[in-house]
Structures are given as structure tokens and as C-alpha cells.
mmCIF file with all atom_site columns, C-alpha atoms in Angstrom:
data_model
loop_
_atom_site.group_PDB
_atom_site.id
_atom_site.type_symbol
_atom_site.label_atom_id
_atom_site.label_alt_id
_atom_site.label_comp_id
_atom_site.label_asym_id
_atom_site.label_entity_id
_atom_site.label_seq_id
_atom_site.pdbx_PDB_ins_code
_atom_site.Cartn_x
_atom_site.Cartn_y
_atom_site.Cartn_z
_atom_site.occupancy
_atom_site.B_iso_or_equiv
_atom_site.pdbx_formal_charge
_atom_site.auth_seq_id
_atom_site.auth_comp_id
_atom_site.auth_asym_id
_atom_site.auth_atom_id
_atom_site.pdbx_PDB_model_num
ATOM 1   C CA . UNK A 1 1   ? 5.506   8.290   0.523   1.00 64.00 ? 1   UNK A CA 1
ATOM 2   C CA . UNK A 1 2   ? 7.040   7.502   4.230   1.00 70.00 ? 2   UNK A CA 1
ATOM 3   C CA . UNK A 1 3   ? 7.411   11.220  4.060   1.00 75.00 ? 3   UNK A CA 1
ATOM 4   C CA . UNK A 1 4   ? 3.989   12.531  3.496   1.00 68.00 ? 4   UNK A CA 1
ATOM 5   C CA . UNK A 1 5   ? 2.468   10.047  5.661   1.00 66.00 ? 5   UNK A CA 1
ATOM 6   C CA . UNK A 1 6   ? 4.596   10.922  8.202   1.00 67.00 ? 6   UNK A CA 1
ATOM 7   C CA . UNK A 1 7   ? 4.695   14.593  8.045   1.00 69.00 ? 7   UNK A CA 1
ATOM 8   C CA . UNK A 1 8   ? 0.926   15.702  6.168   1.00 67.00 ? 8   UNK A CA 1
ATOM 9   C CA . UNK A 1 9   ? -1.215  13.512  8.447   1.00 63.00 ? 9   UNK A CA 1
ATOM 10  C CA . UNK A 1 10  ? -2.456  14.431  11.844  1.00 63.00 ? 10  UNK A CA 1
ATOM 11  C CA . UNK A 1 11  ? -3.731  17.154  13.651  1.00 59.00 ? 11  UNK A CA 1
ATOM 12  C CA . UNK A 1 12  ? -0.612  19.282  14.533  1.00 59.00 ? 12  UNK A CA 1
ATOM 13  C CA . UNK A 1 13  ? 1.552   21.295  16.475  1.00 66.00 ? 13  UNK A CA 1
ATOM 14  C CA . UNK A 1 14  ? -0.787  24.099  16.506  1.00 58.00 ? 14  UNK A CA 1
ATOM 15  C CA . UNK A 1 15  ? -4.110  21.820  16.736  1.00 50.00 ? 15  UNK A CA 1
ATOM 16  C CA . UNK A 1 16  ? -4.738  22.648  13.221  1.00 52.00 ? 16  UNK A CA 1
ATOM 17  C CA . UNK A 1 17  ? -5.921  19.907  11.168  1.00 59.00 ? 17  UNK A CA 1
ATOM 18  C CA . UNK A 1 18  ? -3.429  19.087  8.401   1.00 59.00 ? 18  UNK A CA 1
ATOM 19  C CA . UNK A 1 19  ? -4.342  17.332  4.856   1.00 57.00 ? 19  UNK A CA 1
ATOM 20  C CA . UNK A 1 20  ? -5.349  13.807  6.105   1.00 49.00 ? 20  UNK A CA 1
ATOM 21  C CA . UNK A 1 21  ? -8.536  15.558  8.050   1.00 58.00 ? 21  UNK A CA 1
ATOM 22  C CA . UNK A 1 22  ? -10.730 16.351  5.249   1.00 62.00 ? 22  UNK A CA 1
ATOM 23  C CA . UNK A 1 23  ? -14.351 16.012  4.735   1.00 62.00 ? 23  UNK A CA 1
ATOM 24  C CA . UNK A 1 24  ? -14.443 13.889  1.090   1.00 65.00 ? 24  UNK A CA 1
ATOM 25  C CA . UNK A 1 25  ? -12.679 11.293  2.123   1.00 69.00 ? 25  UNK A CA 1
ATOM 26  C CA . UNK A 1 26  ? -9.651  11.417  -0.668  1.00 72.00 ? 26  UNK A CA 1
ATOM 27  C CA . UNK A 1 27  ? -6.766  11.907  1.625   1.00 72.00 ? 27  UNK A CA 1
ATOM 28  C CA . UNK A 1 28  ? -7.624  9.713   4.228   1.00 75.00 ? 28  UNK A CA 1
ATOM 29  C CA . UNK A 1 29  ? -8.039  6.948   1.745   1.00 81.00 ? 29  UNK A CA 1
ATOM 30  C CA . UNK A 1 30  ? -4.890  7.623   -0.021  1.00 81.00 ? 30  UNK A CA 1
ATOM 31  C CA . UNK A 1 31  ? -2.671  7.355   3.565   1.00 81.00 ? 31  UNK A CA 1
ATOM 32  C CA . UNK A 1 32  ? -4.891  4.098   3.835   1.00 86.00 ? 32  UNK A CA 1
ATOM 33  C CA . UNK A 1 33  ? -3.699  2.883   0.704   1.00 89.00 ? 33  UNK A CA 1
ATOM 34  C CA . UNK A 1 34  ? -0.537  3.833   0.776   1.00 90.00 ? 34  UNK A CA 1
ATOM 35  C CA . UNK A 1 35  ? -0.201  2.315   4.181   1.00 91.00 ? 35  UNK A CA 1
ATOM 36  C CA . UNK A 1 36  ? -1.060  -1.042  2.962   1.00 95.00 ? 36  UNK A CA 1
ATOM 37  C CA . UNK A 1 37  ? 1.993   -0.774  0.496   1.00 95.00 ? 37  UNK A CA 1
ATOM 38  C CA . UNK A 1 38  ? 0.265   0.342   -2.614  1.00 95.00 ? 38  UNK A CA 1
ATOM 39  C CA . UNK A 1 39  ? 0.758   3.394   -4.568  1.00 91.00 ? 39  UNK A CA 1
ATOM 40  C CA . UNK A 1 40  ? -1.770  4.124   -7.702  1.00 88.00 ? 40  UNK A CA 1
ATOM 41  C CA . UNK A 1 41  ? 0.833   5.473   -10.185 1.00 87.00 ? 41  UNK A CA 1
ATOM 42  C CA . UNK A 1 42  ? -1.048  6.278   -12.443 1.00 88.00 ? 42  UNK A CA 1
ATOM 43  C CA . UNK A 1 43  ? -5.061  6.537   -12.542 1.00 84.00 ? 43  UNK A CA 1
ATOM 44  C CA . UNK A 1 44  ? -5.044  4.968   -16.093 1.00 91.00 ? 44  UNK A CA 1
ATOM 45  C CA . UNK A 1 45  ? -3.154  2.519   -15.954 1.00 92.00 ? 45  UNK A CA 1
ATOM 46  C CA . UNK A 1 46  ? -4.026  -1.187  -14.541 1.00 95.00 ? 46  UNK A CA 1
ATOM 47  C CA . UNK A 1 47  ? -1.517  -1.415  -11.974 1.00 96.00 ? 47  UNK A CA 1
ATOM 48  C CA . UNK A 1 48  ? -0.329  -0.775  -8.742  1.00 95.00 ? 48  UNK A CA 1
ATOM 49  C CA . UNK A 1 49  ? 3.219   0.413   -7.350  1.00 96.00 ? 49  UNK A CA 1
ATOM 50  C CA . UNK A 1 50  ? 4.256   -1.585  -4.595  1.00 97.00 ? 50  UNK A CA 1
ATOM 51  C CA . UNK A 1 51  ? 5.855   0.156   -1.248  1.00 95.00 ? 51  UNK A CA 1
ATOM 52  C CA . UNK A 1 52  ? 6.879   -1.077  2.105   1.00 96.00 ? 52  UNK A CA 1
ATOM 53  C CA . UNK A 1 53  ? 3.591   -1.421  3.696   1.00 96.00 ? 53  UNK A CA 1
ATOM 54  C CA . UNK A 1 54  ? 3.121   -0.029  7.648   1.00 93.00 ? 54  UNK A CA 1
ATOM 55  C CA . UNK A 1 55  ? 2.084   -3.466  8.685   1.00 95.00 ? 55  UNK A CA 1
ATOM 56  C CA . UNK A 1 56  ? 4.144   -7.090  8.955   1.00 96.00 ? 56  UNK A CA 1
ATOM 57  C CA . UNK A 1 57  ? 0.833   -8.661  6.994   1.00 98.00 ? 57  UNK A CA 1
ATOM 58  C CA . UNK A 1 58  ? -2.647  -7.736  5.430   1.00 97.00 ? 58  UNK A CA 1
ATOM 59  C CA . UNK A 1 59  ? -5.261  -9.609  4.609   1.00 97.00 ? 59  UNK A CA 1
ATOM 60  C CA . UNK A 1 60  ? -8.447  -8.226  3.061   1.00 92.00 ? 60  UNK A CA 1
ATOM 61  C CA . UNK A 1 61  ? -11.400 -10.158 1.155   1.00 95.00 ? 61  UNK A CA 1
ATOM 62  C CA . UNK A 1 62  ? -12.429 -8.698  -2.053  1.00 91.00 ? 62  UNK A CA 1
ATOM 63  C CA . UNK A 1 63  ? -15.855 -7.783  -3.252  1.00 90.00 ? 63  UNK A CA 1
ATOM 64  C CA . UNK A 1 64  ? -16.157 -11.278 -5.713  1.00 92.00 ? 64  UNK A CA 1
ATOM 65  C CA . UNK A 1 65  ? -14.728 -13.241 -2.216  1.00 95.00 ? 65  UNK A CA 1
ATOM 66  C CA . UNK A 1 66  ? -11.094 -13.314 -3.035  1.00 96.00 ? 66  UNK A CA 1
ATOM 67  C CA . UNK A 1 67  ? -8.434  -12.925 -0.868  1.00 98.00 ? 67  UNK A CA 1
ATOM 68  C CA . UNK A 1 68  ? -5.449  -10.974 -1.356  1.00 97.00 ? 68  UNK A CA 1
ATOM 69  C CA . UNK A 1 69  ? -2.641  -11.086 1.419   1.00 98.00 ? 69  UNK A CA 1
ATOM 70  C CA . UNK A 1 70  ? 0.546   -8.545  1.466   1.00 98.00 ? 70  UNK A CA 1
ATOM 71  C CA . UNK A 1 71  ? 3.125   -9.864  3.651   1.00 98.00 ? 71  UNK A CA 1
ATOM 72  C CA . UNK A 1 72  ? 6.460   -7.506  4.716   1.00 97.00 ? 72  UNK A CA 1
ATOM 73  C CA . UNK A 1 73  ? 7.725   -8.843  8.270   1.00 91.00 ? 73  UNK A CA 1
ATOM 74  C CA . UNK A 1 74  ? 10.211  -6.406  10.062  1.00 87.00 ? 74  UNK A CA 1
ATOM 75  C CA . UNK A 1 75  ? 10.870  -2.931  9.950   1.00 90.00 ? 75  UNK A CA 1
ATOM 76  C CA . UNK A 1 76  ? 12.556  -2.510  6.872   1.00 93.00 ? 76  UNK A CA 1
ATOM 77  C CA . UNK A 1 77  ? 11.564  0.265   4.580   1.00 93.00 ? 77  UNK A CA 1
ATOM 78  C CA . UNK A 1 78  ? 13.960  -0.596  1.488   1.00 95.00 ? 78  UNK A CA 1
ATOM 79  C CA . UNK A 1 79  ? 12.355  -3.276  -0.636  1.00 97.00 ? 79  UNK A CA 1
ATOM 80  C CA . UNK A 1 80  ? 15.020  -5.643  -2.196  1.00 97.00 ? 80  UNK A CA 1
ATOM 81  C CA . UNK A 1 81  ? 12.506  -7.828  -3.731  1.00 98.00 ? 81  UNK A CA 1
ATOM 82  C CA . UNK A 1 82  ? 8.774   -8.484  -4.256  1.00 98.00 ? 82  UNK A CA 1
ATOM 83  C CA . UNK A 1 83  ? 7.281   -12.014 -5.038  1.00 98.00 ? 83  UNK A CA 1
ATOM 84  C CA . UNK A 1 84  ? 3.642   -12.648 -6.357  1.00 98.00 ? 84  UNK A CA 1
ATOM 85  C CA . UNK A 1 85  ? 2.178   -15.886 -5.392  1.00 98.00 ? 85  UNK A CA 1
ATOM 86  C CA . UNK A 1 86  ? 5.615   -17.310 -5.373  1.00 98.00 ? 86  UNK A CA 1
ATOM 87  C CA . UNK A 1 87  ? 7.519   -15.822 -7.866  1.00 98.00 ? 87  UNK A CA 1
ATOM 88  C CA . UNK A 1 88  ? 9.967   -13.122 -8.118  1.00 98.00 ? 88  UNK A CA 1
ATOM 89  C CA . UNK A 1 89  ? 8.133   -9.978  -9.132  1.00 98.00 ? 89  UNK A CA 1
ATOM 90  C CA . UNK A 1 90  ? 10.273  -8.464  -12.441 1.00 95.00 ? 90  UNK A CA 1
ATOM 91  C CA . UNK A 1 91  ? 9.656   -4.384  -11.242 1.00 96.00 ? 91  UNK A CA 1
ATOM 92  C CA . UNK A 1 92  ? 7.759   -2.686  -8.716  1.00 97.00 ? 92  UNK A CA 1
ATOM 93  C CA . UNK A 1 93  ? 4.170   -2.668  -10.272 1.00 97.00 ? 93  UNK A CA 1
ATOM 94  C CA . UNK A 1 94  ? 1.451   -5.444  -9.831  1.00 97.00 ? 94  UNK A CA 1
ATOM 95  C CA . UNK A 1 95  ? -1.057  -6.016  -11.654 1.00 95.00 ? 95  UNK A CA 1
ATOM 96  C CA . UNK A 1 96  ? -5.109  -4.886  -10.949 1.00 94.00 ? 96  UNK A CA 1
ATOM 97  C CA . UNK A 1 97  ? -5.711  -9.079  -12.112 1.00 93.00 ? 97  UNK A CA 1
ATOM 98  C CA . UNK A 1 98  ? -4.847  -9.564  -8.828  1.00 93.00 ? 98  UNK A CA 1
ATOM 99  C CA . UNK A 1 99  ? -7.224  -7.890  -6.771  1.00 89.00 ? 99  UNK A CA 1
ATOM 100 C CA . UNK A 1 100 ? -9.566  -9.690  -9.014  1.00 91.00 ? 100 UNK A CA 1
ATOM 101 C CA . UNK A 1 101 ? -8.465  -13.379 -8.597  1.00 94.00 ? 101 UNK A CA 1
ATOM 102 C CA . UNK A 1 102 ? -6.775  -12.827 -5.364  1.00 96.00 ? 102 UNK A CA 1
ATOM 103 C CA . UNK A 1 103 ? -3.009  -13.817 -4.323  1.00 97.00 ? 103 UNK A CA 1
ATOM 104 C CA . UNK A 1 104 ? -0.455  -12.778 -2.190  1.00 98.00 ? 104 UNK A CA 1
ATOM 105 C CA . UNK A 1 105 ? 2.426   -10.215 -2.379  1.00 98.00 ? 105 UNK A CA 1
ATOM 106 C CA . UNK A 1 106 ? 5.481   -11.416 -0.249  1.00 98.00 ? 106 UNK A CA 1
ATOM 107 C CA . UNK A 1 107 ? 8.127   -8.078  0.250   1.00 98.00 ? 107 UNK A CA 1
ATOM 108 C CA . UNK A 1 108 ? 11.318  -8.336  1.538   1.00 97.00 ? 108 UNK A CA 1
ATOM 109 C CA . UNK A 1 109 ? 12.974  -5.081  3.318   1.00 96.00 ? 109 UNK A CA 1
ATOM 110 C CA . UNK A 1 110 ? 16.493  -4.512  4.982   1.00 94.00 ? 110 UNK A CA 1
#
């Protein structure tokens, strides 16, 4: 993902745009979501893939009021281990429950 973002997004050498300046909207929300740490693996599926987010924290309300918080200090991009309120996360996938009841996913990078 570092990859993309870093190399697919922006305008470019040559002034050109490149594939996060479209019109719809799908790209640029996919570098946003990807820069908050989350990857959707699979559109199907209830679940998120969890990745070393751009920022040290994030906090965003949901639409029922909840709050979910993603928390990575430093600049570490290897994950060596993801806790969900509290406890050691088995994996690299969360679950969609919580960006319905809120809760906070702690990473921790080297």
C-alpha cells in the first residue's frame, strides 16, 4: 500500500494528473482510507485489514455517535502487533462491529 500511495498519487513530474485526481471520487477515498490504516480486503466480507496508518492517532465519530480511535505513535511501518480495546488482536483483520459500537485500535511499529 506505502507503495501506491506513495508513487500513484499526485500530480507529477510532467504536471499530469496521476490516479488519485479523478472526478468520482474512488481513488481519492481509497488513499484516504488506506491512510488511516485500513485496507478493505475484500468487498464481501465484514472486515477490515489493518496497516500502519500515516498518522500517530485518529479519531473520527461515527454516523450512530460512536467513536473509533486508531492509535500508531512513531514512524514505524512494520506492525508487530495490533490490540483492540485492550487486547491483543489474533491476525491482521478487524471486525466492521467496530465501526458500529466504536473502540480503539492500538498498533505497534518498529
Amino acid at each position: 500500500l506505502d507503495t501506491i500511495m506513495n508513487n500513484l498519487y499526485g500530480i507529477g513530474e510532467d504536471g499530469l494528473a496521476l490516479s488519485g485526481m479523478d472526478d468520482a471520487g474512488e481513488m481519492s477515498a481509497w488513499f484516504v482510507f488506506s491512510s488511516l490504516g485500513l485496507y478493505t480486503f475484500s468487498a464481501t466480507d465484514p472486515e477490515y485489514l489493518v496497516t500502519a496508518p500515516l498518522f500517530d492517532e485518529i479519531k473520527w465519530r461515527t454516523s450512530n455517535g460512536k467513536m473509533i480511535t486508531i492509535k500508531k505513535p512513531g514512524k514505524g511501518r512494520e506492525i508487530t502487533a495490533i490490540k483492540v480495546d485492550g487486547k491483543l488482536n489474533k491476525g491482521y483483520f478487524v471486525s466492521h462491529d467496530l465501526f458500529k459500537n466504536g473502540g480503539t485500535i492500538d498498533i505497534t511499529t518498529k
